[in-house]
Phi, psi and omega in degrees: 000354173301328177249045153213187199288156176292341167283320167300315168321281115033296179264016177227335155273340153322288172333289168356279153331296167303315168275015157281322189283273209320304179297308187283007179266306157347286218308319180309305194294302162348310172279326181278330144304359170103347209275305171261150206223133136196164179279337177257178199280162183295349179263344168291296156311341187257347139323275172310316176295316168332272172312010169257328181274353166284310167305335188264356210241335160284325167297315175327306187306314155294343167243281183203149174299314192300323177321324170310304165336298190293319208297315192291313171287332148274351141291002196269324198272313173291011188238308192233000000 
């Protein structure tokens, strides 16, 4: 965050923020319905999941598109 202007930071830490909250409210209610099974807390998991598809969708760029695919479907096989 260092190399763009402070208002863009500022809003992208925001974003951030806002799609970690999304995601870990999913996951919650998912879980508390049954739908998805896992053990750490839902912003912990909503970590990982963030982060695994943000990684993978930068490894994809250096390997195959379908690598997204596999990441997405095994968080997926790993949630339920």
């Amino acid at each position: 965050l260092h190399t763009v202007a402070l208002p863009i930071a500022e809003a992208l830490k925001t974003l951030a923020h806002s799609i970690l909250e999304w995601v870990s409210q999913i996951l919650e209610t998912g879980r508390e319905q049954g739908v998805f099974r896992f053990e750490v807390a839902p912003r912990a998991k909503a970590l990982t999941v963030v982060g695994g598809m943000l990684a993978a969708l930068q490894i994809a760029r250096l390997t195959q598109e379908s690598d997204v695919d596999l990441m997405q479907e095994t968080l997926l096989e790993e949630l339920t």
